[in-house]
Amino acid sequence: MKVIGKFLEHKKLKRKQDIDSESVFYILKNIIKVKYGEIGALNIKLDYYKAGVVFLKINNSNWANEIWLNKQMIIDEINKKLGEDEIKDLKLK
């Protein structure tokens, strides 16, 4: 039984690391700049990140529509660069 207990403790220590908002924002800023250019980067502001959801502030409805249409592609690209399925949704303000 001691062996099983040690194994379980070892597994708990090797849990996935929590992703911080700075890492998510850095990756998302790069994706926005590549996909939408500098104008997109000026109109799409990263607000905050909480529990797998990234909140964005959008300057106008045209950019909000563009992000909404490409939301799943952006989420997939962020998760690919993070190496795990951490981001679940993008919320627009």
PDB file of C-alpha atoms in Angstrom:
ATOM      1  CA  MET A   1       0.000   0.000   0.000  1.00  0.00           C
ATOM      2  CA  LYS A   2       2.889   2.374   0.666  1.00  0.00           C
ATOM      3  CA  VAL A   3       4.024   2.002  -2.928  1.00  0.00           C
ATOM      4  CA  ILE A   4       0.605   3.030  -4.250  1.00  0.00           C
ATOM      5  CA  GLY A   5       0.543   6.036  -1.900  1.00  0.00           C
ATOM      6  CA  LYS A   6       3.961   7.195  -3.092  1.00  0.00           C
ATOM      7  CA  PHE A   7       2.899   6.732  -6.708  1.00  0.00           C
ATOM      8  CA  LEU A   8      -0.217   8.853  -6.189  1.00  0.00           C
ATOM      9  CA  GLU A   9       1.788  11.586  -4.449  1.00  0.00           C
ATOM     10  CA  HIS A  10       4.265  11.565  -7.321  1.00  0.00           C
ATOM     11  CA  LYS A  11       1.436  11.912  -9.862  1.00  0.00           C
ATOM     12  CA  LYS A  12      -0.023  14.874  -7.973  1.00  0.00           C
ATOM     13  CA  LEU A  13       3.333  16.640  -8.094  1.00  0.00           C
ATOM     14  CA  LYS A  14       3.490  16.281 -11.871  1.00  0.00           C
ATOM     15  CA  ARG A  15       0.170  18.005 -12.526  1.00  0.00           C
ATOM     16  CA  LYS A  16      -0.003  20.382 -15.425  1.00  0.00           C
ATOM     17  CA  GLN A  17       1.171  23.875 -14.660  1.00  0.00           C
ATOM     18  CA  ASP A  18      -1.368  26.643 -14.449  1.00  0.00           C
ATOM     19  CA  ILE A  19      -1.134  29.019 -17.385  1.00  0.00           C
ATOM     20  CA  ASP A  20      -0.777  32.652 -16.387  1.00  0.00           C
ATOM     21  CA  SER A  21      -2.506  35.521 -18.158  1.00  0.00           C
ATOM     22  CA  GLU A  22       0.781  37.015 -19.378  1.00  0.00           C
ATOM     23  CA  SER A  23       1.587  33.889 -21.401  1.00  0.00           C
ATOM     24  CA  VAL A  24      -1.885  33.795 -22.922  1.00  0.00           C
ATOM     25  CA  PHE A  25      -1.794  37.523 -23.737  1.00  0.00           C
ATOM     26  CA  TYR A  26       1.659  37.280 -25.328  1.00  0.00           C
ATOM     27  CA  ILE A  27       0.540  34.448 -27.607  1.00  0.00           C
ATOM     28  CA  LEU A  28      -2.778  36.116 -28.448  1.00  0.00           C
ATOM     29  CA  LYS A  29      -1.103  39.461 -29.257  1.00  0.00           C
ATOM     30  CA  ASN A  30       1.198  37.696 -31.701  1.00  0.00           C
ATOM     31  CA  ILE A  31      -1.716  35.863 -33.340  1.00  0.00           C
ATOM     32  CA  ILE A  32      -3.676  39.121 -33.706  1.00  0.00           C
ATOM     33  CA  LYS A  33      -0.685  40.953 -35.201  1.00  0.00           C
ATOM     34  CA  VAL A  34      -0.023  38.166 -37.713  1.00  0.00           C
ATOM     35  CA  LYS A  35      -3.658  37.677 -38.704  1.00  0.00           C
ATOM     36  CA  TYR A  36      -4.985  41.265 -38.536  1.00  0.00           C
ATOM     37  CA  GLY A  37      -1.864  43.456 -38.641  1.00  0.00           C
ATOM     38  CA  GLU A  38      -1.139  46.577 -36.644  1.00  0.00           C
ATOM     39  CA  ILE A  39      -4.615  48.021 -37.242  1.00  0.00           C
ATOM     40  CA  GLY A  40      -6.161  44.912 -35.724  1.00  0.00           C
ATOM     41  CA  ALA A  41      -3.793  45.102 -32.770  1.00  0.00           C
ATOM     42  CA  LEU A  42      -4.896  48.697 -32.148  1.00  0.00           C
ATOM     43  CA  ASN A  43      -8.617  47.834 -32.282  1.00  0.00           C
ATOM     44  CA  ILE A  44      -8.530  44.570 -30.298  1.00  0.00           C
ATOM     45  CA  LYS A  45      -7.476  45.000 -26.662  1.00  0.00           C
ATOM     46  CA  LEU A  46      -6.836  42.126 -24.284  1.00  0.00           C
ATOM     47  CA  ASP A  47      -8.817  42.738 -21.100  1.00  0.00           C
ATOM     48  CA  TYR A  48      -8.189  39.781 -18.779  1.00  0.00           C
ATOM     49  CA  TYR A  49      -7.964  35.996 -18.537  1.00  0.00           C
ATOM     50  CA  LYS A  50      -9.818  33.848 -16.036  1.00  0.00           C
ATOM     51  CA  ALA A  51     -10.492  30.102 -15.827  1.00  0.00           C
ATOM     52  CA  GLY A  52      -9.925  29.313 -19.493  1.00  0.00           C
ATOM     53  CA  VAL A  53     -11.779  32.355 -20.825  1.00  0.00           C
ATOM     54  CA  VAL A  54     -10.057  35.341 -22.465  1.00  0.00           C
ATOM     55  CA  PHE A  55     -11.967  38.628 -22.339  1.00  0.00           C
ATOM     56  CA  LEU A  56     -11.349  41.093 -25.167  1.00  0.00           C
ATOM     57  CA  LYS A  57     -12.354  44.740 -25.577  1.00  0.00           C
ATOM     58  CA  ILE A  58     -13.217  45.552 -29.176  1.00  0.00           C
ATOM     59  CA  ASN A  59     -13.364  49.141 -30.483  1.00  0.00           C
ATOM     60  CA  ASN A  60     -16.112  48.653 -33.070  1.00  0.00           C
ATOM     61  CA  SER A  61     -18.621  46.123 -34.316  1.00  0.00           C
ATOM     62  CA  ASN A  62     -16.672  45.295 -37.484  1.00  0.00           C
ATOM     63  CA  TRP A  63     -13.731  43.978 -35.488  1.00  0.00           C
ATOM     64  CA  ALA A  64     -16.063  42.238 -33.036  1.00  0.00           C
ATOM     65  CA  ASN A  65     -17.723  40.431 -35.934  1.00  0.00           C
ATOM     66  CA  GLU A  66     -14.337  39.423 -37.380  1.00  0.00           C
ATOM     67  CA  ILE A  67     -13.205  37.971 -34.044  1.00  0.00           C
ATOM     68  CA  TRP A  68     -16.548  36.246 -33.510  1.00  0.00           C
ATOM     69  CA  LEU A  69     -16.371  34.583 -36.943  1.00  0.00           C
ATOM     70  CA  ASN A  70     -12.812  33.345 -36.334  1.00  0.00           C
ATOM     71  CA  LYS A  71     -13.215  32.604 -32.634  1.00  0.00           C
ATOM     72  CA  GLN A  72     -12.685  28.840 -32.788  1.00  0.00           C
ATOM     73  CA  MET A  73      -9.677  29.183 -35.100  1.00  0.00           C
ATOM     74  CA  ILE A  74      -8.081  31.665 -32.668  1.00  0.00           C
ATOM     75  CA  ILE A  75      -8.794  29.406 -29.675  1.00  0.00           C
ATOM     76  CA  ASP A  76      -7.303  26.412 -31.495  1.00  0.00           C
ATOM     77  CA  GLU A  77      -4.186  28.369 -32.419  1.00  0.00           C
ATOM     78  CA  ILE A  78      -3.662  29.608 -28.846  1.00  0.00           C
ATOM     79  CA  ASN A  79      -4.074  26.090 -27.460  1.00  0.00           C
ATOM     80  CA  LYS A  80      -1.681  24.717 -30.074  1.00  0.00           C
ATOM     81  CA  LYS A  81       1.005  27.217 -29.038  1.00  0.00           C
ATOM     82  CA  LEU A  82       0.362  26.569 -25.337  1.00  0.00           C
ATOM     83  CA  GLY A  83       0.610  22.827 -25.894  1.00  0.00           C
ATOM     84  CA  GLU A  84      -2.640  22.011 -24.092  1.00  0.00           C
ATOM     85  CA  ASP A  85      -6.359  22.770 -24.267  1.00  0.00           C
ATOM     86  CA  GLU A  86      -6.333  25.577 -21.720  1.00  0.00           C
ATOM     87  CA  ILE A  87      -8.446  28.203 -23.520  1.00  0.00           C
ATOM     88  CA  LYS A  88     -12.136  27.337 -23.716  1.00  0.00           C
ATOM     89  CA  ASP A  89     -13.724  30.575 -24.951  1.00  0.00           C
ATOM     90  CA  LEU A  90     -13.224  34.172 -26.058  1.00  0.00           C
ATOM     91  CA  LYS A  91     -15.664  36.748 -24.692  1.00  0.00           C
ATOM     92  CA  LEU A  92     -16.090  40.074 -26.469  1.00  0.00           C
ATOM     93  CA  LYS A  93     -16.972  43.420 -24.867  1.00  0.00           C
TER      94      LYS A  93
END
